[in-house]
């Protein structure tokens, strides 16, 4: 099915009700308030969450194309804008602008895929595609990571991750330390004050 969530609609409700193979279409230019949680579902067809104008983005997305993107925002202190919960799999995100509402919002990972607590492969998110996403902080905002990448079978492609910086600690556009992969990180703009990409750095 195609689930259309208009501007001001409840994206989390659409995510909760989606089944394998569904496409959730968001209005380009509209802002959706999170945070958002992607749950484990049954079936191995991708659930796609995309902007209504995603098809107009060819190759790597840039901030200049923000009008083609649907905006996902959150201001819950310390929480990611998007969290892939244990065992979440077969999700594809296309044409989304992911950030907080303002530079004063506290955030560590803008997108969190898996976590440090995973000790069983059954809990590791897998088969995920992040395509043509603009993931960013604000110029004066402390952000530790664009994507916390603790998953299996994940592709990050054609995306733009920027304004990831933090005083006193390393920060990464993409950082993984507790996921087996494999990972494809292809044709992205990656910008962070510590490392653009890092694997490891934790027990």
Tab-separated table of C-alpha atoms in Angstrom:
chain	number	residue	atom	x	y	z
A	1	UNK	CA	0.000	0.000	0.000
A	2	UNK	CA	0.959	3.652	-0.356
A	3	UNK	CA	0.369	5.621	2.845
A	4	UNK	CA	0.285	9.386	2.256
A	5	UNK	CA	0.994	11.501	5.346
A	6	UNK	CA	0.068	15.138	4.643
A	7	UNK	CA	1.720	18.152	6.236
A	8	UNK	CA	0.840	18.076	9.930
A	9	UNK	CA	-0.026	14.369	9.781
A	10	UNK	CA	1.075	11.660	12.189
A	11	UNK	CA	4.145	10.010	10.684
A	12	UNK	CA	4.715	7.734	13.682
A	13	UNK	CA	1.196	6.317	13.308
A	14	UNK	CA	1.937	5.557	9.661
A	15	UNK	CA	5.200	3.849	10.613
A	16	UNK	CA	3.414	1.790	13.267
A	17	UNK	CA	0.740	0.617	10.821
A	18	UNK	CA	3.011	-0.027	7.814
A	19	UNK	CA	3.681	-3.586	6.743
A	20	UNK	CA	6.393	-5.058	4.553
A	21	UNK	CA	6.316	-3.586	1.059
A	22	UNK	CA	4.423	-0.400	1.985
A	23	UNK	CA	5.557	3.079	0.939
A	24	UNK	CA	5.008	6.076	3.220
A	25	UNK	CA	4.970	9.318	1.226
A	26	UNK	CA	5.638	12.627	2.997
A	27	UNK	CA	4.964	16.091	1.591
A	28	UNK	CA	8.110	17.753	0.264
A	29	UNK	CA	8.834	20.905	2.266
A	30	UNK	CA	6.582	19.881	5.159
A	31	UNK	CA	7.890	19.408	8.708
A	32	UNK	CA	7.052	16.295	10.744
A	33	UNK	CA	7.597	16.354	14.505
A	34	UNK	CA	9.384	13.420	16.089
A	35	UNK	CA	11.204	11.664	17.512
A	36	UNK	CA	10.485	8.630	15.358
A	37	UNK	CA	11.008	4.949	16.131
A	38	UNK	CA	11.319	2.265	13.450
A	39	UNK	CA	10.180	-1.086	14.801
A	40	UNK	CA	10.911	-4.681	13.906
A	41	UNK	CA	8.308	-5.940	11.419
A	42	UNK	CA	7.635	-9.279	9.777
A	43	UNK	CA	8.442	-9.858	6.100
A	44	UNK	CA	11.465	-9.043	3.972
A	45	UNK	CA	10.058	-6.461	1.533
A	46	UNK	CA	11.262	-2.934	2.237
A	47	UNK	CA	9.114	-0.350	3.989
A	48	UNK	CA	9.976	2.908	2.228
A	49	UNK	CA	9.656	6.362	3.817
A	50	UNK	CA	10.193	9.054	1.215
A	51	UNK	CA	9.545	12.612	0.156
A	52	UNK	CA	6.880	13.166	-2.460
A	53	UNK	CA	9.577	14.747	-4.675
A	54	UNK	CA	12.391	12.278	-4.047
A	55	UNK	CA	12.408	11.190	-7.684
A	56	UNK	CA	13.561	14.689	-8.679
A	57	UNK	CA	16.859	14.262	-6.792
A	58	UNK	CA	19.450	12.727	-9.107
A	59	UNK	CA	22.734	11.636	-7.569
A	60	UNK	CA	23.947	13.088	-4.291
A	61	UNK	CA	21.544	15.414	-2.483
A	62	UNK	CA	22.669	18.911	-1.494
A	63	UNK	CA	21.257	21.466	0.978
A	64	UNK	CA	20.229	23.581	-2.020
A	65	UNK	CA	17.606	20.900	-2.760
A	66	UNK	CA	15.943	21.246	0.647
A	67	UNK	CA	12.627	22.131	-0.990
A	68	UNK	CA	12.480	18.617	-2.438
A	69	UNK	CA	12.907	17.011	0.988
A	70	UNK	CA	10.454	16.231	3.768
A	71	UNK	CA	11.718	17.601	7.100
A	72	UNK	CA	11.919	15.343	10.159
A	73	UNK	CA	12.551	17.274	13.369
A	74	UNK	CA	12.705	16.607	17.097
A	75	UNK	CA	13.572	18.555	20.235
A	76	UNK	CA	13.401	15.780	22.848
A	77	UNK	CA	16.590	16.333	24.864
A	78	UNK	CA	19.254	13.746	24.130
A	79	UNK	CA	17.086	11.577	21.874
A	80	UNK	CA	17.808	10.906	18.204
A	81	UNK	CA	15.433	12.216	15.566
A	82	UNK	CA	15.211	8.647	14.196
A	83	UNK	CA	15.920	5.455	16.133
A	84	UNK	CA	16.046	1.999	14.567
A	85	UNK	CA	14.895	-0.258	17.402
A	86	UNK	CA	16.297	-3.764	18.124
A	87	UNK	CA	15.790	-6.113	15.200
A	88	UNK	CA	14.379	-3.456	12.867
A	89	UNK	CA	14.977	-4.456	9.266
A	90	UNK	CA	14.108	-3.733	5.649
A	91	UNK	CA	13.589	0.015	5.888
A	92	UNK	CA	14.483	2.427	3.093
A	93	UNK	CA	14.586	6.198	3.725
A	94	UNK	CA	14.722	8.516	0.698
A	95	UNK	CA	14.728	12.292	0.349
A	96	UNK	CA	14.535	13.377	3.994
A	97	UNK	CA	15.982	16.396	5.835
A	98	UNK	CA	16.820	15.219	9.372
A	99	UNK	CA	17.705	17.704	12.116
A	100	UNK	CA	16.479	19.354	15.310
A	101	UNK	CA	14.289	22.448	15.506
A	102	UNK	CA	16.969	24.825	16.770
A	103	UNK	CA	20.646	25.133	17.686
A	104	UNK	CA	19.797	24.900	21.396
A	105	UNK	CA	18.243	21.416	21.143
A	106	UNK	CA	20.408	18.743	22.813
A	107	UNK	CA	21.195	15.783	20.573
A	108	UNK	CA	23.908	13.132	20.488
A	109	UNK	CA	23.028	11.009	17.428
A	110	UNK	CA	20.702	12.496	14.826
A	111	UNK	CA	20.087	8.958	13.511
A	112	UNK	CA	20.729	5.970	15.785
A	113	UNK	CA	20.893	2.499	14.250
A	114	UNK	CA	21.446	-0.135	16.925
A	115	UNK	CA	23.360	0.543	20.131
A	116	UNK	CA	26.094	-0.505	22.523
A	117	UNK	CA	23.855	-2.939	24.394
A	118	UNK	CA	23.487	-5.417	21.526
A	119	UNK	CA	24.949	-8.836	22.338
A	120	UNK	CA	22.747	-11.008	20.098
A	121	UNK	CA	22.636	-10.822	16.290
A	122	UNK	CA	18.849	-11.094	16.476
A	123	UNK	CA	18.786	-7.612	18.040
A	124	UNK	CA	20.952	-5.965	15.378
A	125	UNK	CA	19.051	-3.843	12.816
A	126	UNK	CA	19.738	-4.966	9.253
A	127	UNK	CA	18.872	-4.488	5.581
A	128	UNK	CA	18.609	-0.711	5.737
A	129	UNK	CA	19.036	1.847	2.943
A	130	UNK	CA	19.597	5.547	3.677
A	131	UNK	CA	19.423	7.324	0.332
A	132	UNK	CA	19.556	11.053	-0.510
A	133	UNK	CA	19.271	12.225	3.098
A	134	UNK	CA	20.434	15.579	4.445
A	135	UNK	CA	21.413	14.950	8.072
A	136	UNK	CA	22.704	18.039	9.829
A	137	UNK	CA	23.079	20.122	12.940
A	138	UNK	CA	23.262	23.906	13.208
A	139	UNK	CA	26.530	25.889	12.936
A	140	UNK	CA	26.615	26.607	16.695
A	141	UNK	CA	25.019	23.349	17.907
A	142	UNK	CA	26.960	20.537	19.634
A	143	UNK	CA	26.153	17.226	17.894
A	144	UNK	CA	28.162	14.064	18.503
A	145	UNK	CA	27.169	11.982	15.485
A	146	UNK	CA	25.197	12.214	12.291
A	147	UNK	CA	24.615	8.449	12.203
A	148	UNK	CA	25.388	5.891	14.916
A	149	UNK	CA	25.925	2.857	12.696
A	150	UNK	CA	25.652	-0.353	14.755
A	151	UNK	CA	23.870	-2.584	12.275
A	152	UNK	CA	24.207	-5.248	9.616
A	153	UNK	CA	23.605	-4.939	5.846
A	154	UNK	CA	23.305	-1.154	5.676
A	155	UNK	CA	23.817	1.220	2.751
A	156	UNK	CA	24.328	4.983	3.139
A	157	UNK	CA	24.309	6.501	-0.329
A	158	UNK	CA	23.973	9.856	-2.095
A	159	UNK	CA	23.587	11.690	1.227
A	160	UNK	CA	24.888	14.901	2.821
A	161	UNK	CA	25.898	14.885	6.508
A	162	UNK	CA	27.104	18.229	7.832
A	163	UNK	CA	27.550	20.492	10.875
A	164	UNK	CA	28.524	17.618	13.159
A	165	UNK	CA	30.780	19.143	15.828
A	166	UNK	CA	31.366	19.106	19.556
A	167	UNK	CA	33.755	20.804	21.999
A	168	UNK	CA	35.871	18.512	24.151
A	169	UNK	CA	34.920	15.215	22.470
A	170	UNK	CA	35.364	13.573	19.101
A	171	UNK	CA	32.412	13.755	16.770
A	172	UNK	CA	31.692	11.745	13.638
A	173	UNK	CA	29.479	12.051	10.595
A	174	UNK	CA	29.229	8.238	10.712
A	175	UNK	CA	30.485	6.072	13.585
A	176	UNK	CA	30.020	2.362	14.252
A	177	UNK	CA	31.432	0.091	16.961
A	178	UNK	CA	28.916	-2.687	17.641
A	179	UNK	CA	27.539	-3.846	14.299
A	180	UNK	CA	28.848	-6.615	12.022
A	181	UNK	CA	28.089	-4.951	8.666
A	182	UNK	CA	28.601	-5.234	5.773
A	183	UNK	CA	28.320	-1.508	5.074
A	184	UNK	CA	28.184	0.405	1.822
A	185	UNK	CA	29.009	4.106	2.239
A	186	UNK	CA	28.959	5.492	-1.298
A	187	UNK	CA	28.882	8.975	-2.847
A	188	UNK	CA	28.221	10.987	0.314
A	189	UNK	CA	29.360	14.383	1.593
A	190	UNK	CA	30.591	13.784	5.159
A	191	UNK	CA	31.599	16.617	7.500
A	192	UNK	CA	32.517	16.314	11.177
A	193	UNK	CA	35.011	17.974	13.525
A	194	UNK	CA	36.479	14.716	14.831
A	195	UNK	CA	36.359	11.986	12.204
A	196	UNK	CA	34.222	11.891	9.080
A	197	UNK	CA	33.971	8.078	9.383
A	198	UNK	CA	35.109	5.966	12.314
A	199	UNK	CA	34.741	2.289	13.168
A	200	UNK	CA	35.744	1.083	16.614
A	201	UNK	CA	36.634	3.284	19.542
A	202	UNK	CA	34.680	1.262	22.102
A	203	UNK	CA	34.823	-2.137	23.760
